[in-house]
Short mmCIF file of C-alpha atoms in Angstrom, two decimals:
data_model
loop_
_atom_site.label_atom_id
_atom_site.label_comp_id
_atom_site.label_asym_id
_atom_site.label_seq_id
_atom_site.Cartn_x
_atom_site.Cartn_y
_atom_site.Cartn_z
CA UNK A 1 -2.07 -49.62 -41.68
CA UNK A 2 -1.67 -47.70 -38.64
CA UNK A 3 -5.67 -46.88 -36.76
CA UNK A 4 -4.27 -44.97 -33.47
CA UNK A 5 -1.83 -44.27 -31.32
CA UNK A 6 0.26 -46.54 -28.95
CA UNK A 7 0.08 -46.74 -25.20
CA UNK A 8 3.55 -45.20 -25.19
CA UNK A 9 2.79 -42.65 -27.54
CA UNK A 10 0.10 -41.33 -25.57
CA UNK A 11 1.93 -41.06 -22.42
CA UNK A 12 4.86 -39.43 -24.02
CA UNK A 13 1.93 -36.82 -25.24
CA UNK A 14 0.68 -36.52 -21.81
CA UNK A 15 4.30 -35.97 -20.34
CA UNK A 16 5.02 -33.09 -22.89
CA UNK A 17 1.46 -31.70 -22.28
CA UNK A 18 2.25 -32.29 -18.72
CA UNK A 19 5.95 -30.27 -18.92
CA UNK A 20 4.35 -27.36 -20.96
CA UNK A 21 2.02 -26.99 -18.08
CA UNK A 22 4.31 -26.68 -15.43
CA UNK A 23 6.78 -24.30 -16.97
CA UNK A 24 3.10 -21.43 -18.47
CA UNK A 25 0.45 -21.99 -15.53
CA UNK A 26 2.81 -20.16 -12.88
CA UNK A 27 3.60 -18.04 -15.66
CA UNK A 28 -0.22 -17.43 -16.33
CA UNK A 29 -1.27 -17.13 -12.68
CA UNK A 30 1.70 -14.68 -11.48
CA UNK A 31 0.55 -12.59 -15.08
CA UNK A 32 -2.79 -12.70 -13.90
CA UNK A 33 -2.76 -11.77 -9.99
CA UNK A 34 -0.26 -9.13 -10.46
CA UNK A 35 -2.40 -7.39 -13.46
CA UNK A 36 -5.46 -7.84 -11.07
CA UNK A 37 -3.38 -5.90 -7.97
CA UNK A 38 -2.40 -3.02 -10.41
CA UNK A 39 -5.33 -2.65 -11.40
CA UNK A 40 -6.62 -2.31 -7.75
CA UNK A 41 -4.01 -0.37 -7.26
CA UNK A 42 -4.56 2.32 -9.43
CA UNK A 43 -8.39 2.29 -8.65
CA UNK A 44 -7.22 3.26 -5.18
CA UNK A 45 -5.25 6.16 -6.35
CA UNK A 46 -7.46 7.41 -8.21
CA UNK A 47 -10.66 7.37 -5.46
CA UNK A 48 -8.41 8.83 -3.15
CA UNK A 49 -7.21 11.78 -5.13
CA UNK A 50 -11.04 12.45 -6.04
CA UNK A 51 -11.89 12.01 -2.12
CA UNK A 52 -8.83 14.79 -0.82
CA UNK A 53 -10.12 16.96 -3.63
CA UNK A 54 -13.91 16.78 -2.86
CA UNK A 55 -12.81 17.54 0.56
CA UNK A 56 -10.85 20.43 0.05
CA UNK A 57 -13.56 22.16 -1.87
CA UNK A 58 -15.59 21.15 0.96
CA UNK A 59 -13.17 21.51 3.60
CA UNK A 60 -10.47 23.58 2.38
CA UNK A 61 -7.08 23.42 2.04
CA UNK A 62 -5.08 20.47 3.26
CA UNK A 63 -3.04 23.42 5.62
CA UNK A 64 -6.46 24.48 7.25
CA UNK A 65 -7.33 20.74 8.60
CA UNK A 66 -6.73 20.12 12.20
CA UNK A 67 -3.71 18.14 12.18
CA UNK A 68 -3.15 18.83 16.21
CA UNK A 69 -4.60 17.38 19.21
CA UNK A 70 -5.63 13.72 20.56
CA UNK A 71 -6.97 12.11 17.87
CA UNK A 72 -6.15 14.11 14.71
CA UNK A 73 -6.40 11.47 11.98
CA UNK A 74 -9.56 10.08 13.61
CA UNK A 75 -10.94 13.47 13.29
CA UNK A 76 -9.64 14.09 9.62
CA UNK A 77 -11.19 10.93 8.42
CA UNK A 78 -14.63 10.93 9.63
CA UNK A 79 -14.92 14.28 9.34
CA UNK A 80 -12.95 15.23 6.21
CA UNK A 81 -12.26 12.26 4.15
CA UNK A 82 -14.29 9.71 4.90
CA UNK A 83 -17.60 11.73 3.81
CA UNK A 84 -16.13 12.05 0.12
CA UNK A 85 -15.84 7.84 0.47
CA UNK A 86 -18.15 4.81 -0.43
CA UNK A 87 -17.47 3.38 2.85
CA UNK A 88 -19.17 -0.41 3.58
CA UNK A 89 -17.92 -0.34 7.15
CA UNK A 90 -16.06 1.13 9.83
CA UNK A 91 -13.69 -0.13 12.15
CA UNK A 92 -14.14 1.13 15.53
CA UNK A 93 -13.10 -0.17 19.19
CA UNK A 94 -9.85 -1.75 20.21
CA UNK A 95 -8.16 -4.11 18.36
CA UNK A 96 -9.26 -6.91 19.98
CA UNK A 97 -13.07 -6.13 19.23
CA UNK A 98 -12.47 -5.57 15.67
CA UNK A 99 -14.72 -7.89 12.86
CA UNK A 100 -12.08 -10.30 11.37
CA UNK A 101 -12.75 -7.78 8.19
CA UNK A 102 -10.59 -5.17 9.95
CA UNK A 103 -8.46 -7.25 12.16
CA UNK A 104 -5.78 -9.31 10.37
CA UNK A 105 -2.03 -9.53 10.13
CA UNK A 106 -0.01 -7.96 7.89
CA UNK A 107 2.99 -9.34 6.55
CA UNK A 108 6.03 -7.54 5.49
CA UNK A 109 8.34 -8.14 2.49
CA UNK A 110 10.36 -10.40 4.08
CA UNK A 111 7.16 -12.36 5.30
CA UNK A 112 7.43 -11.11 9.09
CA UNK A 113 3.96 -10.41 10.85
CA UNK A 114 3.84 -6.70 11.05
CA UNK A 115 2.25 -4.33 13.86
CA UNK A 116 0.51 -1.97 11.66
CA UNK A 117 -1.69 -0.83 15.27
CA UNK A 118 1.47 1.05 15.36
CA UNK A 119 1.30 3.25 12.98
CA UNK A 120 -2.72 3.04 11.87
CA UNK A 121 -5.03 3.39 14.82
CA UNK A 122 -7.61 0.34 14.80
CA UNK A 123 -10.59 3.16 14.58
CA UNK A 124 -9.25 4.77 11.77
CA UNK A 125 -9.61 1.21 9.25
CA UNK A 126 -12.55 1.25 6.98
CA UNK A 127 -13.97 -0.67 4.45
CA UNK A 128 -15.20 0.54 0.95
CA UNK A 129 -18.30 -0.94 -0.44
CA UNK A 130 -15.76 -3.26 -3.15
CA UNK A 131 -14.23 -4.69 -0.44
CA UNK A 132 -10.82 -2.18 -0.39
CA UNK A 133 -9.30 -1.71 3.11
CA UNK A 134 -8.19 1.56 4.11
CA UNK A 135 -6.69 3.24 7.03
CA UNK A 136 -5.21 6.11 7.78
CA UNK A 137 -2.19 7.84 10.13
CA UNK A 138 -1.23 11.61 10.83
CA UNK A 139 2.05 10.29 12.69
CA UNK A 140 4.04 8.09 10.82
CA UNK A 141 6.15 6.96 13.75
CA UNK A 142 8.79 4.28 13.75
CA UNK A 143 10.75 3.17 16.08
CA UNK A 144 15.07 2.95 16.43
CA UNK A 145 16.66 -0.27 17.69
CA UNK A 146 17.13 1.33 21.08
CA UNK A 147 13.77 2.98 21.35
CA UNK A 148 14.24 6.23 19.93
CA UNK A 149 12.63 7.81 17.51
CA UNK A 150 13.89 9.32 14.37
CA UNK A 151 13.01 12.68 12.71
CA UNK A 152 11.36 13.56 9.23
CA UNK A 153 13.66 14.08 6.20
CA UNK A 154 13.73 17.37 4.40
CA UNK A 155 12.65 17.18 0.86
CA UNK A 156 14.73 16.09 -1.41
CA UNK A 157 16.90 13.98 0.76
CA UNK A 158 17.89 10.25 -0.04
CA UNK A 159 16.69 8.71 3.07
CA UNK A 160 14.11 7.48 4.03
CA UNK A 161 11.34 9.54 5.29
CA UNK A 162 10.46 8.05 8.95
CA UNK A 163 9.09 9.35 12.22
CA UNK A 164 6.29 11.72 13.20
CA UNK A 165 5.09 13.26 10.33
CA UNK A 166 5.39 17.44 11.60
CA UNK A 167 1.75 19.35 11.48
CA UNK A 168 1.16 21.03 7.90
CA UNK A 169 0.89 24.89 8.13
CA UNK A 170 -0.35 27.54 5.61
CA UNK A 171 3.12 28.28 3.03
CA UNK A 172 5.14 25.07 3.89
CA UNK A 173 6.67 23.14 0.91
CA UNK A 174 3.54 22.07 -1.26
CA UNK A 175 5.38 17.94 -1.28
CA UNK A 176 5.51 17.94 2.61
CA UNK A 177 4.37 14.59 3.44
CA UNK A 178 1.08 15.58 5.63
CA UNK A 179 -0.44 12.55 6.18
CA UNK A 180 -0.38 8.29 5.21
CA UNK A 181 -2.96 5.87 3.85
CA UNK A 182 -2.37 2.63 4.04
CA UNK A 183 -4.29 0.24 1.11
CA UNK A 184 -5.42 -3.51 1.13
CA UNK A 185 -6.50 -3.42 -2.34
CA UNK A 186 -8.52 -7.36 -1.75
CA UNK A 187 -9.52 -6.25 2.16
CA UNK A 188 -8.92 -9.14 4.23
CA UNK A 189 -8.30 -11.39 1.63
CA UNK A 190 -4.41 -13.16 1.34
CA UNK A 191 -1.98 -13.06 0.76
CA UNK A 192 -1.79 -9.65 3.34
CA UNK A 193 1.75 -8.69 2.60
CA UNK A 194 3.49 -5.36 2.09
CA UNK A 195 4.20 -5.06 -1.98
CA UNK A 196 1.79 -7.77 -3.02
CA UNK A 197 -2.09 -6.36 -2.21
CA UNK A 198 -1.05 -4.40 1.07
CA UNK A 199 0.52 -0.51 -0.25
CA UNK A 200 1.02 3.39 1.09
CA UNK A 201 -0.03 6.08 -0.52
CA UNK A 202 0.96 9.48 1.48
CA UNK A 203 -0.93 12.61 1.42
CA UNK A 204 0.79 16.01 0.31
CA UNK A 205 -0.06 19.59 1.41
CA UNK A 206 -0.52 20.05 -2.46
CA UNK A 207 -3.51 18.22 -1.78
CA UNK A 208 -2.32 15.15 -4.05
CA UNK A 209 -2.50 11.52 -3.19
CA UNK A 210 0.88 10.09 -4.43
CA UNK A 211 2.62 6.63 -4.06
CA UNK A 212 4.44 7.15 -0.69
CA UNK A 213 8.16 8.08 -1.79
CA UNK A 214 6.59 9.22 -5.08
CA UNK A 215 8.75 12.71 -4.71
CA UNK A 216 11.96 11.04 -3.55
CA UNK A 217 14.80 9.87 -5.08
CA UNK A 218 15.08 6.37 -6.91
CA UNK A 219 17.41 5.21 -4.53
CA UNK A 220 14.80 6.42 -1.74
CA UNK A 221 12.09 4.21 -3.51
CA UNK A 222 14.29 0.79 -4.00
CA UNK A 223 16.10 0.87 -0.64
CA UNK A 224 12.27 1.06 0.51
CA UNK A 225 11.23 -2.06 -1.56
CA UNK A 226 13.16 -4.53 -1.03
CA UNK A 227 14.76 -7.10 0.76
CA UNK A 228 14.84 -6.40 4.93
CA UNK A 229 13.04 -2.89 3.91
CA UNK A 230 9.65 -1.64 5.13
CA UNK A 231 7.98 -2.27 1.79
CA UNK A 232 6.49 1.22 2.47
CA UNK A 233 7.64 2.61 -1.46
CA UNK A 234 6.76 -0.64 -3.75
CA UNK A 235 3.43 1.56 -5.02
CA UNK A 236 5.92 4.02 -6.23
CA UNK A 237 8.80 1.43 -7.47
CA UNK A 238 5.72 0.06 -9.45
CA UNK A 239 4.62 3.51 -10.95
CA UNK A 240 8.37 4.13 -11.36
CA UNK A 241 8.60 0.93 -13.61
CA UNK A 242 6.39 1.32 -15.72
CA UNK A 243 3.65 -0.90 -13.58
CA UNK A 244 6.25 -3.55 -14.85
CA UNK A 245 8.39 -6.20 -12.26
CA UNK A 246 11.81 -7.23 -12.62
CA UNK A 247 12.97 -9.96 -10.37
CA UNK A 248 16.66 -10.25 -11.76
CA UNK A 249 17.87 -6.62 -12.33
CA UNK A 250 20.28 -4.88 -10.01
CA UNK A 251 17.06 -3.43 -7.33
CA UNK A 252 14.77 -6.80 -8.32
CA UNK A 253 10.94 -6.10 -7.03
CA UNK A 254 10.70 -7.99 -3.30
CA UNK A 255 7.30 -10.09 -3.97
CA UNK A 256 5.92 -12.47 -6.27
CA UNK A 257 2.65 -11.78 -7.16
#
């Protein structure tokens, strides 16, 4: 009568074991981190939105905020936003003087270091008390191929929203992009790249905190997520899916978790 198992019985176990493992832990693990970032995600939406509306009742109206002047999103966030905030620190001096908290690079979707000093002045990072990065920018601004610059895009329109975002005045479309956030939702943590912990979220004259792109066009949000893109829309390709990835469709999501 047979009492255990062979040598070669066990091995073949171990190599099944083994094969089943390889093809569910990435599986598991890419489940798992991207359920963690949405998550995140959506806890920065939502203290945002509570943080614009505080201030506005404080404040008032997004229109009545000094948008003008040297300095204007400094201004706005410490003496607007940031109040309405559980902020653990603040960034302040030049880049180079920054805690390693604050100072780190971005990646984009393609995996390219990013200059984000260009668009989010180094004094404007903070850091909430869970560890959340946020900064903030008044003028989007981004740079042509030959140094120009190009203008906002009317409401509406398919492409994509770039430039210097104009000052918001009292009776101006209530979407008008007034102002950008830009989320780490793990802080200095990695991976650092656009679409994968690192998001936008832009600021309307509404007073809402939306997904940047979240009141453009579909094709506005996918040529903004993906491949060679910005990455700038992949909070609102997420919303816009459902908080669901596809990797295989026609406009496949640019990251892995």
């Amino acid at each position: 009568m047979k009492k255990g198992f062979t040598l070669v019985e066990v091995l073949a176990t171990l190599g099944i074991i083994g094969v089943i493992a390889a093809m569910t832990i990435p599986a598991m693990l890419h489940l798992t981190a991207k359920n963690a970032t949405i998550e995140q995600l959506k806890k920065a939406s939502a203290t945002l939105n509570k943080a614009v509306y505080n201030s506005v009742v404080v404040n008032g109206n997004i229109f009545s905020w000094t948008w003008r002047g040297e300095d204007a999103s400094l201004k706005i966030l410490q003496n607007v936003i940031m109040p309405s905030l559980n902020v653990g620190f603040m960034c302040s001096g030049d880049v180079e003087g920054l805690s390693k908290h604050c100072r780190y690079t971005v990646k984009d979707v393609d995996g390219k270091e990013m200059d984000i000093a260009k668009d989010f002045n180094s004094k404007t990072r903070f850091l909430l008390n869970d560890g959340m990065l946020i900064a903030f920018t008044n003028k989007f601004a981004e740079s042509e191929e030959d140094g120009s610059q190009t203008n906002p895009t009317p409401p509406g329109d398919t492409q994509p929203v770039i430039g210097q975002i104009d000052d918001c005045t009292f009776g101006e479309d209530p979407k008008k992009l007034c102002g950008v956030f830009m989320v780490d939702v793990n802080g200095s943590q990695k991976p650092n790249v656009v679409g994968r912990d690192v998001f936008f979220f832009g600021l309307y004259l509404s007073g809402s905190v939306l997904p940047y792109g979240a009141n453009e066009s579909e094709e506005f949000v996918n040529e903004n997520c993906s491949k060679g893109s910005n990455g700038r829309t992949c909070a609102a390709k997420l919303v816009n899916g459902g908080w669901e990835v596809c990797y295989n469709c026609k406009n496949p999501y640019p990251v892995w978790f």
